[in-house]
Short mmCIF file of C-alpha atoms in Angstrom, two decimals:
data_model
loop_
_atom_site.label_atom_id
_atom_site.label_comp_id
_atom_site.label_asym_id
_atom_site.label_seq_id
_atom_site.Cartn_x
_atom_site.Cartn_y
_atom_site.Cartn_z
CA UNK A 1 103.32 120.20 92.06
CA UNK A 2 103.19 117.29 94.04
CA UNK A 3 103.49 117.94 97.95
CA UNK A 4 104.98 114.58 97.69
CA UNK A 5 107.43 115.39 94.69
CA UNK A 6 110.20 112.66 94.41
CA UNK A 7 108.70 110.19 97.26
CA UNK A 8 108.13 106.80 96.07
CA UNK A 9 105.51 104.91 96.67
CA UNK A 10 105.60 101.05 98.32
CA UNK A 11 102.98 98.32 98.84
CA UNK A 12 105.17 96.34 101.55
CA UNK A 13 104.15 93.24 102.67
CA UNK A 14 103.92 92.19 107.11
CA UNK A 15 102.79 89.44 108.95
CA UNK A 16 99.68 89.28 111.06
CA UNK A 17 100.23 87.09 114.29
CA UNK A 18 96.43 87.60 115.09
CA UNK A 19 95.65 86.76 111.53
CA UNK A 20 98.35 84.40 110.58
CA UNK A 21 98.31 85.99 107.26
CA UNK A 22 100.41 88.22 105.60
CA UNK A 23 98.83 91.89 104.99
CA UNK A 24 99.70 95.31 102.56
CA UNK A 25 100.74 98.64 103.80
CA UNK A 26 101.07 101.64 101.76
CA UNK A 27 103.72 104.18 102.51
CA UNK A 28 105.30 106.99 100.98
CA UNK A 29 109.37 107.29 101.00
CA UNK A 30 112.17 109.41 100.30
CA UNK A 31 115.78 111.03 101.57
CA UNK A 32 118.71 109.34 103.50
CA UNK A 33 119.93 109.03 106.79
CA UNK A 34 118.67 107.78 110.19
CA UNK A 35 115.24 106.93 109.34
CA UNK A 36 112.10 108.92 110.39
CA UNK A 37 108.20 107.39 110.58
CA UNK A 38 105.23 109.61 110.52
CA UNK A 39 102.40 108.11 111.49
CA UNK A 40 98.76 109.51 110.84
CA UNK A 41 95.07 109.53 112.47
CA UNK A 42 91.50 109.49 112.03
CA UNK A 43 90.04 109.96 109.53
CA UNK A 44 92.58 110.49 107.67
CA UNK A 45 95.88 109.10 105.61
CA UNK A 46 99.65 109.73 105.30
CA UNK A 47 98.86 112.42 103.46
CA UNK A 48 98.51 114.56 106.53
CA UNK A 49 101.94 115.03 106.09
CA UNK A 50 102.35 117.10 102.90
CA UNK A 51 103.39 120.55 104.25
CA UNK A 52 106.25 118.90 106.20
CA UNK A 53 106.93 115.60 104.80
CA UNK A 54 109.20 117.36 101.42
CA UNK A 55 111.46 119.33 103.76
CA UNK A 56 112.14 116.49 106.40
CA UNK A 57 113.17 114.80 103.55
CA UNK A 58 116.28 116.70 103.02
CA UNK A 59 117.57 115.65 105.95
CA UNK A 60 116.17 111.87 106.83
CA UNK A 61 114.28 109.07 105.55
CA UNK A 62 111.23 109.48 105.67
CA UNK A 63 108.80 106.83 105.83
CA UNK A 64 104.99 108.13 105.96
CA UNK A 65 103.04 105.20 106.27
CA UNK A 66 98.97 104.50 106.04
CA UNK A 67 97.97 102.48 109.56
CA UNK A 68 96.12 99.03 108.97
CA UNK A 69 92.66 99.86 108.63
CA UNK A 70 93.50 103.20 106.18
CA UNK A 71 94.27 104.92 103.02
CA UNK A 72 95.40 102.22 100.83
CA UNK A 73 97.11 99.90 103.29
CA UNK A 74 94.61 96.32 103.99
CA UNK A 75 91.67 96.60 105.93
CA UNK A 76 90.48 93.20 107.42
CA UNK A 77 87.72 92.37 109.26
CA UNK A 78 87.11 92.75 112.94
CA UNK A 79 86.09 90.14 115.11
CA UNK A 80 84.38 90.25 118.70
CA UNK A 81 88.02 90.41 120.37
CA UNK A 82 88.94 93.36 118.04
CA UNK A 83 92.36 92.05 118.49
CA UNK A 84 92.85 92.27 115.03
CA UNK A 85 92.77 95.93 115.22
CA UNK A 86 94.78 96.35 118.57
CA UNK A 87 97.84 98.72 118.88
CA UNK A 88 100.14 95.76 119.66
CA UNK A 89 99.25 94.88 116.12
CA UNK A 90 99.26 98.21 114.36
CA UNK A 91 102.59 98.88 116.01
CA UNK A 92 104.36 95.30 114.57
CA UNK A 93 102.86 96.27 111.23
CA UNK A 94 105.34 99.20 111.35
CA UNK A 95 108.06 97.54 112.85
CA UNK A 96 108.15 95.24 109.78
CA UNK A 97 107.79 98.45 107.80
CA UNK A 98 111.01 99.75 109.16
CA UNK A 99 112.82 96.57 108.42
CA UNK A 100 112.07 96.24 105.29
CA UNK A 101 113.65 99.43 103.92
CA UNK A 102 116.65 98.26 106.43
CA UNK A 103 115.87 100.09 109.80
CA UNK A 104 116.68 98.34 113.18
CA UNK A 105 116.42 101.99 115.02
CA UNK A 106 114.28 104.75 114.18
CA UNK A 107 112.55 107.57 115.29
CA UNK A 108 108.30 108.20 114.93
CA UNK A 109 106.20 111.02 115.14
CA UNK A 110 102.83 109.96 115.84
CA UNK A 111 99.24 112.14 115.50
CA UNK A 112 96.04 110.88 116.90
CA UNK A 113 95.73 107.29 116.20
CA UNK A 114 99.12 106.62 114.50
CA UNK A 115 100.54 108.57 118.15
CA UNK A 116 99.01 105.59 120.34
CA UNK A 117 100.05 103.14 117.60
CA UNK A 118 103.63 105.05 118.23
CA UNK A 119 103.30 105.11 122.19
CA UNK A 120 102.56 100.99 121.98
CA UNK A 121 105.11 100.23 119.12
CA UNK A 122 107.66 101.90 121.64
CA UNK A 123 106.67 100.03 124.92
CA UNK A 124 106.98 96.63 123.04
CA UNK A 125 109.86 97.51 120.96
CA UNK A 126 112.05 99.70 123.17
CA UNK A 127 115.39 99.11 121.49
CA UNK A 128 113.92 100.02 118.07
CA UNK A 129 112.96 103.49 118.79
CA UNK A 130 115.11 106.03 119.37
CA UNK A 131 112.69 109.13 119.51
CA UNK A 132 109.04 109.45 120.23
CA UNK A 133 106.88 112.67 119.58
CA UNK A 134 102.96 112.13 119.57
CA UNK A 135 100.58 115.04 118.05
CA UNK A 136 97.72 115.57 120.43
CA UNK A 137 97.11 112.77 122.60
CA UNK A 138 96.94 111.64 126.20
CA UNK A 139 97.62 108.03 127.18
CA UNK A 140 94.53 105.89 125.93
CA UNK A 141 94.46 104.32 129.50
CA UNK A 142 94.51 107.64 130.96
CA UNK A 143 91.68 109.45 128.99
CA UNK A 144 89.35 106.73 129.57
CA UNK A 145 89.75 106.21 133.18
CA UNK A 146 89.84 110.20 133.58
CA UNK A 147 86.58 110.92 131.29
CA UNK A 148 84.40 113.71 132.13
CA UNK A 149 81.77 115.79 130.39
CA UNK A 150 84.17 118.09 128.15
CA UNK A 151 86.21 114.72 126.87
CA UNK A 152 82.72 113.37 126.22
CA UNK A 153 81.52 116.43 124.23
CA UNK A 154 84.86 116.86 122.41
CA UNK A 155 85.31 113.37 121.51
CA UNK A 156 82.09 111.66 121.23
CA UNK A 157 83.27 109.29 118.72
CA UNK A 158 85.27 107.63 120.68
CA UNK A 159 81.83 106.25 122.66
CA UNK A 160 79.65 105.98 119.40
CA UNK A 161 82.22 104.74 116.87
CA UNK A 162 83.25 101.51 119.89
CA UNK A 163 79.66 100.70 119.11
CA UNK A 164 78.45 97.28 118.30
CA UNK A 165 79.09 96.43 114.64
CA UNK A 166 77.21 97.45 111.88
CA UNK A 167 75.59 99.62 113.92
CA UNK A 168 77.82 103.40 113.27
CA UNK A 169 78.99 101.66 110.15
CA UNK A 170 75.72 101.85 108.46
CA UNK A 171 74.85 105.34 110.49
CA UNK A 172 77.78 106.82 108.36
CA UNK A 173 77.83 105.64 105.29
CA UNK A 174 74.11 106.57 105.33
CA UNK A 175 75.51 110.26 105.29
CA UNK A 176 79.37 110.09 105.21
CA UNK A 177 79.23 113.71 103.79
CA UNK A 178 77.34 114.84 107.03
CA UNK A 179 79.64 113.06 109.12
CA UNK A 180 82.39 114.50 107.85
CA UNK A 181 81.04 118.16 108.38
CA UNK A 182 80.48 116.98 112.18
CA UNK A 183 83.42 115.11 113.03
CA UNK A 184 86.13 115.96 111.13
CA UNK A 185 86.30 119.38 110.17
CA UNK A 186 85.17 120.65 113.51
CA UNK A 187 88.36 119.06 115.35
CA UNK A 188 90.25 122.22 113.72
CA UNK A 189 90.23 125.30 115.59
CA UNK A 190 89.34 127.67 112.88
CA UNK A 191 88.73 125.40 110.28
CA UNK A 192 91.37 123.82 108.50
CA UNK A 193 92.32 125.36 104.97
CA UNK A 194 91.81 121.65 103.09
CA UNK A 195 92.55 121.86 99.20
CA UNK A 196 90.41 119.97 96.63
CA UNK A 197 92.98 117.46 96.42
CA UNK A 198 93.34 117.30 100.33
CA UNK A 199 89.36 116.61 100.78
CA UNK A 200 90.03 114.18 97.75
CA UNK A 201 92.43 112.33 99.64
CA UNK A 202 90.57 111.61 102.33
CA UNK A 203 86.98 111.22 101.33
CA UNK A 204 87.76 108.83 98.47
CA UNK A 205 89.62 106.70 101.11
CA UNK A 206 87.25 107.19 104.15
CA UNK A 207 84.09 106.92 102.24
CA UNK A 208 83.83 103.13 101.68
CA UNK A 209 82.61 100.30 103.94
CA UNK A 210 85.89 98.49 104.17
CA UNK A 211 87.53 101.64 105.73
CA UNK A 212 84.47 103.11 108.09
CA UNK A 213 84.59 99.16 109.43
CA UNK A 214 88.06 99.09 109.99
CA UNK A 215 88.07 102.82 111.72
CA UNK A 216 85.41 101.26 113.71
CA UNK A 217 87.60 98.71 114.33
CA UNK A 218 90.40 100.49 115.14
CA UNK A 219 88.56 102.67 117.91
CA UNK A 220 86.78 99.19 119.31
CA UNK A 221 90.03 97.62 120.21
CA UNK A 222 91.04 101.03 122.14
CA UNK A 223 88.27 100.71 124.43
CA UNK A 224 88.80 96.84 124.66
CA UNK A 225 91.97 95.17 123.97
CA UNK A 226 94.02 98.04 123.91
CA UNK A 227 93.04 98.62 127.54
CA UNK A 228 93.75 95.48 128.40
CA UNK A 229 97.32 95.40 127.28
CA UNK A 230 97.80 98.95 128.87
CA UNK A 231 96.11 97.70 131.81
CA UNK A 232 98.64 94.86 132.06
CA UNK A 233 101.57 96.98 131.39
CA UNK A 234 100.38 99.11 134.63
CA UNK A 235 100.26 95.60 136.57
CA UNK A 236 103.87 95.19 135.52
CA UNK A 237 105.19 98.41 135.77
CA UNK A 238 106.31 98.71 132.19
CA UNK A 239 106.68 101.99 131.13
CA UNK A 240 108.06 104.23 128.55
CA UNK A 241 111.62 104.02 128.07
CA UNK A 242 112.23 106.15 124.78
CA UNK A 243 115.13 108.62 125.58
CA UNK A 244 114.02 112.05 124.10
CA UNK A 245 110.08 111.79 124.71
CA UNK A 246 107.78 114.87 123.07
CA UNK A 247 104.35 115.93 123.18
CA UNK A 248 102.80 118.69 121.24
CA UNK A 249 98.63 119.44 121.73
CA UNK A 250 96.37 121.97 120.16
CA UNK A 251 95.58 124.75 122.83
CA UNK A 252 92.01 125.41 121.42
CA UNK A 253 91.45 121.59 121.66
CA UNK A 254 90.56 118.83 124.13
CA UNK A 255 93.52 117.64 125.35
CA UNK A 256 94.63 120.98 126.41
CA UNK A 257 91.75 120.49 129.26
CA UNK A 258 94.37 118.29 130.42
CA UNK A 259 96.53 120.81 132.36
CA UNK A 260 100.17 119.87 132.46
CA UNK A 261 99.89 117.34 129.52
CA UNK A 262 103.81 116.59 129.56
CA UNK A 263 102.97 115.48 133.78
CA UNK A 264 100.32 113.35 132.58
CA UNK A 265 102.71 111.55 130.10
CA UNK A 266 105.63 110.96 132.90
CA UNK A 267 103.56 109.37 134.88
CA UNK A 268 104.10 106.50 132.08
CA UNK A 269 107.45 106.77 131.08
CA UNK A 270 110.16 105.05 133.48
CA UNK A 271 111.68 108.43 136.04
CA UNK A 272 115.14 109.33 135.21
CA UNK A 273 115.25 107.59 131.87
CA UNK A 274 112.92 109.66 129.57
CA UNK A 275 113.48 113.44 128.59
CA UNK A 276 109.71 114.38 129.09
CA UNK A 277 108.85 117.63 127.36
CA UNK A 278 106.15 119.34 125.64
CA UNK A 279 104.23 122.75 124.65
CA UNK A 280 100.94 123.29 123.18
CA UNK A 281 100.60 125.33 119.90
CA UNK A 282 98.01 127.45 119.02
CA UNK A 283 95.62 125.54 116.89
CA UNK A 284 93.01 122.16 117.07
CA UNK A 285 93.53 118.87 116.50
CA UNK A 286 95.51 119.01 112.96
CA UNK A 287 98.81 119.97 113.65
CA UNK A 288 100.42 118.89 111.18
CA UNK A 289 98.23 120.82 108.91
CA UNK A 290 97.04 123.69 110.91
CA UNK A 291 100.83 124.76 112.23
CA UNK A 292 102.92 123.30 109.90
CA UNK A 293 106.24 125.53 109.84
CA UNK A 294 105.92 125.31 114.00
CA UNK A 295 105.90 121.39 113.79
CA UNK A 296 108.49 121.16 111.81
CA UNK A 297 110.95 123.61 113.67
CA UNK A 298 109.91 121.43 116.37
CA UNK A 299 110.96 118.48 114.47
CA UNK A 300 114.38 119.66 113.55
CA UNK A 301 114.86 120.46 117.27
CA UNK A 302 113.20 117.19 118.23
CA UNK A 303 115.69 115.12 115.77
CA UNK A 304 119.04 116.85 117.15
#
């Protein structure tokens, strides 16, 4: 049985301002109420979701979408500015999303790249979002100014995929299968328990040049126009003003090197405004997958 059962699926169509084209994302929906967007990371798709994504539907609706650059959604190519793959447009990709199934407010749970797509769609969209909960991140800003040796051994990628194009394109897709073995599965803490149709899922949408490009792409404009925009944001003092603002980390993983990971993440939401909390669970990188019953009493709580 589908882990999906009775979502439907939609191809909806959203403006690019960079572009100044009109582009596809894929997303998964289903259930009523005040409406709910998961967003997912790298490498992966909106299928990160399954364990949860049934259950959450008996009480919201819930919108699981793949990010530009994923899954099924379009993939476009990068330029030098990477702008094309910057949060700010990632983030209005989703707001469109939202709209078009009839959703001024809403609330998102981002992990890993779909969290800083989350933590940039809510500092330029502050009266859309309602809730924010990101899965294992630190501010982008933050981890690069703050790198040290164990960020650099736990997440090398982020300095060889930012690489000059076609450079770590062509380096993976000369041996995406060895890749995979020593990037993604090791970001678990025991190894995640990935069925056939999970590995499916992601290797037959990972393991083509359009998407390692775009992923590329994706982690380019982090270390470049992303950091710009945050960088401006600092200059201004804009900040987070979300209401109820979670964070939930894997203690075996690297953002648990952090320390106080919910201190880190006041430090960028505006003081007095934003209920700041967090914990870490007891697992890696995949929460979603790796603790799924946890998240999801968190999510109840977190949705209250």
């Amino acid at each position: 049985m589908s882990s999906f059962e009775g979502f439907t699926n939609h191809t909806v169509k959203v403006h690019s301002a960079v572009l100044s084209k009109d582009l596809n994302i894929w997303c998964r929906k289903k259930g009523e109420g005040e409406g709910l967007l998961l967003l997912h990371g790298y490498p992966q798709t909106s299928h990160i979701w399954n364990k949860i994504a049934k259950q959450l539907a008996e009480r919201y609706t819930v919108v699981a979408a793949d990010l530009r650059g994923y899954g099924r959604s379009s993939k476009p190519p990068g330029s030098d500015s990477h702008e094309e793959y910057s949060k700010r447009e990632m983030a209005s990709d989703q707001v469109q999303v939202m709209k078009h199934f009839g959703f001024d407010t809403f609330s998102i749970v981002g992990h890993d790249r779909g969290g800083r797509v989350a933590h940039r769609l809510a500092l330029d969209n502050p009266d859309e979002v309602k809730r924010l909960m990101v899965l294992d991140i630190a501010p982008t800003l933050f981890m690069y100014d703050n790198t040290n040796m164990d960020f650099a051994k736990g997440y090398w990628h982020w300095f060889f995929l930012i690489q000059p194009a076609p450079g770590p394109e062509k380096m993976i897709l000369a041996g995406p299968e060895e890749f995979w073995a020593t990037a993604a599965a090791r970001w678990s803490h025991k190894g995640v328990d990935w069925s056939e149709e999970d590995k499916e899922e992601y290797k037959s949408n990972f393991f083509r040049p359009d998407s390692v490009h775009a992923t590329c792409e994706d982690y380019r404009a982090a270390a470049s126009i992303d950091l710009e925009h945050d960088r401006a944001d600092q200059a201004a003092g804009r900040k987070l003003s979300t209401p109820k603002f979670r964070v939930l980390w894997g203690s075996n993983g690297v953002i648990a090197k952090y320390g106080d990971v919910p201190g880190v993440w006041r430090k960028y939401c505006e003081e007095g405004k934003v209920d700041v909390r967090g914990k870490g669970l007891n697992c890696g990188h995949y929460i979603p997958e790796e603790k799924a019953e946890e998240l999801l009493a968190e999510l109840y709580e977190f949705m209250s």
